[in-house]
Coordinates of C-alpha atoms in Angstrom, one line a residue:
M150 CA -28.5 23.8 -8.4
M151 CA -27.5 25.3 -5.0
A152 CA -24.0 25.6 -4.1
G153 CA -24.5 23.3 -1.5
E154 CA -25.7 20.8 -3.4
F155 CA -23.5 21.1 -6.1
F156 CA -20.2 20.7 -3.8
E157 CA -22.3 17.3 -2.5
Y158 CA -22.8 16.0 -5.8
G159 CA -19.0 16.5 -6.8
M160 CA -17.7 14.9 -3.6
I161 CA -19.5 11.8 -4.4
T162 CA -18.5 11.8 -7.9
M163 CA -14.9 12.3 -6.6
K164 CA -15.3 9.2 -4.6
K165 CA -16.9 7.1 -6.8
A166 CA -14.0 7.8 -9.3
L167 CA -11.8 7.0 -6.8
F168 CA -13.5 3.6 -5.6
L169 CA -13.7 2.5 -9.6
A170 CA -9.5 3.9 -10.2
L171 CA -8.6 1.3 -7.0
M172 CA -10.8 -1.5 -8.5
S173 CA -9.1 -1.4 -12.2
T174 CA -5.6 -1.3 -10.4
I175 CA -6.1 -4.5 -8.4
G176 CA -6.0 -6.4 -11.5
L177 CA -2.6 -5.6 -12.5
T178 CA 0.7 -8.1 -11.6
T179 CA 3.8 -7.2 -10.9
Q180 CA 7.2 -8.1 -9.0
A181 CA 6.8 -8.8 -5.2
N182 CA 9.0 -7.0 -2.5
D183 CA 10.2 -10.2 -0.5
K184 CA 10.8 -8.0 2.8
L185 CA 6.9 -7.3 3.5
S186 CA 4.6 -10.7 4.2
Y187 CA 1.3 -10.2 2.8
D188 CA 0.3 -13.4 4.7
Y189 CA -0.4 -13.0 8.4
W190 CA -2.8 -13.3 11.2
Q191 CA -2.9 -10.4 13.9
F192 CA -5.1 -9.6 16.8
G193 CA -5.0 -6.7 19.1
Y194 CA -6.8 -4.1 21.4
I195 CA -8.5 -1.2 20.2
H196 CA -9.6 2.1 22.0
S197 CA -11.6 5.0 20.5
E198 CA -12.5 8.4 21.9
G199 CA -16.5 9.0 22.7
E200 CA -18.2 12.1 21.9
L201 CA -21.6 11.8 22.9
T202 CA -21.2 8.6 24.3
S203 CA -18.1 6.6 26.7
D204 CA -14.5 5.9 25.5
K205 CA -14.9 2.7 23.2
T206 CA -13.0 -0.4 23.9
G207 CA -12.9 -3.6 22.4
F208 CA -10.5 -5.8 20.0
K209 CA -10.0 -6.1 16.8
I210 CA -8.7 -9.5 14.5
D211 CA -6.9 -8.8 11.3
L212 CA -6.4 -12.1 9.0
V213 CA -4.4 -11.5 5.7
G214 CA -3.4 -14.4 2.6
S215 CA -1.7 -13.7 -0.6
F216 CA -3.4 -15.3 -4.1
N217 CA 0.3 -14.6 -5.5
E218 CA 3.0 -12.1 -5.5
S219 CA 0.8 -8.8 -6.0
T220 CA -2.8 -9.5 -4.8
Y221 CA -3.8 -10.8 -1.6
L222 CA -7.5 -10.9 0.6
R223 CA -7.9 -9.5 3.4
Y224 CA -10.7 -10.4 6.8
I225 CA -11.4 -7.7 9.4
A226 CA -13.6 -8.4 12.4
Q227 CA -13.8 -6.1 15.1
E228 CA -15.8 -5.4 18.3
Q229 CA -16.3 -2.3 20.6
K230 CA -18.6 -1.3 23.5
A231 CA -19.5 2.1 24.8
D232 CA -22.3 3.6 27.3
I233 CA -24.5 5.6 25.7
W234 CA -27.1 7.9 26.8
T235 CA -30.7 9.4 24.7
D236 CA -33.6 11.4 26.0
N237 CA -32.6 9.9 29.7
V238 CA -32.1 6.7 28.9
A239 CA -28.7 5.0 29.5
G240 CA -27.5 1.8 28.0
E241 CA -24.5 -0.3 26.5
V242 CA -24.2 -0.7 22.9
T243 CA -21.8 -3.3 21.5
A244 CA -20.8 -2.2 17.9
K245 CA -19.5 -5.0 15.4
E246 CA -18.1 -4.7 11.6
Y247 CA -16.8 -6.7 9.4
S248 CA -15.1 -6.6 6.4
V249 CA -13.6 -8.7 3.5
A250 CA -11.3 -6.8 0.6
L251 CA -9.1 -7.7 -2.6
G252 CA -5.9 -5.6 -2.2
W253 CA -2.8 -5.4 -4.6
H254 CA 0.5 -4.0 -4.2
T255 CA 3.2 -3.0 -6.0
P256 CA 7.0 -2.0 -5.0
M257 CA 8.0 1.2 -4.6
G258 CA 12.0 0.2 -3.7
R259 CA 13.6 -2.5 -2.0
S260 CA 11.5 -2.5 1.1
T261 CA 9.0 -0.1 0.3
D262 CA 5.0 -1.2 -1.1
F263 CA 2.3 0.7 -2.2
F264 CA -0.7 -1.1 -1.7
A265 CA -4.5 -0.5 -2.6
E266 CA -7.7 -2.2 -1.3
V267 CA -11.4 -2.1 -2.1
G268 CA -14.3 -4.5 0.0
Y269 CA -17.4 -5.2 1.4
L270 CA -18.0 -4.3 4.9
K271 CA -21.0 -4.8 6.9
Q272 CA -21.4 -3.5 10.4
D273 CA -24.1 -5.3 13.6
A274 CA -24.8 -3.8 16.5
E275 CA -26.6 -4.9 20.0
G276 CA -28.5 -2.8 22.9
I277 CA -29.4 -0.1 20.0
I278 CA -32.3 2.0 21.7
P279 CA -34.2 4.9 19.7
G280 CA -32.2 7.8 18.7
D281 CA -29.1 6.2 19.3
T282 CA -25.9 8.5 18.6
Y283 CA -23.8 4.7 18.0
G284 CA -24.0 1.5 16.3
N285 CA -25.3 0.6 12.9
D286 CA -26.8 -2.5 11.2
E287 CA -26.1 -1.5 7.6
D288 CA -23.5 -2.9 5.3
G289 CA -21.9 -1.0 2.3
Y290 CA -18.2 -0.9 0.7
L291 CA -14.8 0.6 1.8
A292 CA -11.3 1.8 -0.2
N293 CA -8.1 2.2 1.3
I294 CA -4.7 3.2 -0.2
G295 CA -1.5 3.4 1.7
I296 CA 2.5 2.6 1.9
R297 CA 4.2 -0.5 3.8
S298 CA 8.0 0.0 4.4
R299 CA 10.3 -2.5 6.0
F300 CA 12.7 0.4 6.8
A301 CA 15.0 -1.7 9.1
A302 CA 15.7 -4.9 10.1
N303 CA 13.4 -4.9 12.6
W304 CA 11.0 -2.3 12.2
E305 CA 8.1 -1.6 9.9
Y306 CA 5.8 1.7 9.2
T307 CA 2.3 1.6 7.3
V308 CA 0.7 4.8 6.3
F309 CA -3.0 4.8 4.9
A310 CA -6.0 6.5 3.8
G311 CA -9.6 5.3 2.9
Y312 CA -13.4 5.8 2.2
R313 CA -16.2 3.9 3.9
D314 CA -19.8 4.0 2.2
V315 CA -22.5 2.7 4.9
E316 CA -26.0 3.7 5.3
F317 CA -27.6 4.1 8.6
S318 CA -30.4 2.6 10.3
P319 CA -33.4 4.6 10.4
Y320 CA -33.8 4.0 14.0
V321 CA -30.6 5.5 15.1
D322 CA -29.8 9.4 15.3
E323 CA -27.7 10.0 11.9
I324 CA -27.2 13.9 12.3
N325 CA -25.2 13.4 15.7
H326 CA -24.3 9.8 15.0
E327 CA -20.6 9.1 16.5
D328 CA -19.9 7.5 12.8
D329 CA -20.5 9.9 10.3
N330 CA -17.3 10.7 9.4
D331 CA -16.7 8.4 5.9
S332 CA -12.7 9.4 5.8
V333 CA -10.0 7.5 7.9
Y334 CA -6.5 7.7 7.8
G335 CA -3.9 6.4 10.0
L336 CA -0.1 4.9 11.0
E337 CA 0.9 2.2 12.4
T338 CA 4.5 1.4 13.7
R339 CA 6.0 -2.2 13.9
Y340 CA 8.8 -4.0 16.0
Y341 CA 9.7 -7.6 14.8
F342 CA 11.2 -9.3 17.6
S343 CA 11.8 -12.7 15.5
K344 CA 11.1 -13.9 11.9
L345 CA 7.3 -15.2 13.1
W346 CA 6.1 -12.7 15.7
S347 CA 5.9 -8.6 16.0
V348 CA 4.1 -5.9 18.1
G349 CA 2.2 -3.2 16.0
I350 CA 0.8 0.3 17.5
A351 CA -1.1 2.2 15.1
V352 CA -3.2 5.7 15.7
S353 CA -6.1 6.9 13.5
E354 CA -8.8 8.9 12.5
E355 CA -11.9 6.4 12.1
A356 CA -15.6 6.6 11.8
T357 CA -15.9 6.0 15.7
G358 CA -13.3 8.4 16.4
L359 CA -9.6 9.3 17.5
T360 CA -8.6 4.8 17.6
S361 CA -5.4 3.6 18.7
G362 CA -4.3 0.5 19.1
L363 CA -2.0 -2.3 20.5
N364 CA -1.6 -5.4 18.6
L365 CA 0.4 -9.1 18.2
R366 CA 1.2 -10.3 14.5
F367 CA 2.3 -14.2 13.6
T368 CA 3.5 -13.8 10.2
P369 CA 4.0 -17.8 9.1

């Protein structure tokens, strides 16, 4: 086995081990942190930098509902559009992604939680042309870990890192594709201007590139 193949095999094995470890933790139960809610509806604007495309803009919906004091279900739907150019052919691609994840959280302190999520994601695109560098029509799985903290009465932050495992459609340019990064990480800061409403600003490195967002959250 060549050194490159051995390294690639090791990375795949490590990522699968992380995924299985996250799945095993979700079955645990613990005491809830009453300063952080896992029941909310969120809608926002997102922007991702383009490399071989124009910048990508769109929206993101994030719905979370708790089962008990330690587990929750999270549904995310997002859509972004970008102009693409391949072999002197121009077009506009609309890329959509839907995911459903089971989450688990446990307190690290009076107002801080550790969380882990595993789930399924589906990608769908409109306007793809052969050799496209953006947009995909496949599915796969995701795994996330992170920390949420209500560090002041009206302020909260979240830091996270994750992994995505999705195949590429045969008609896209996999080598130059803008979604070839399977690792994600980011930071969000949130301000609560009432018990029910808050606004958040997020910056993250996603499969689609460096992404920023502004969102409004309702916590019933």
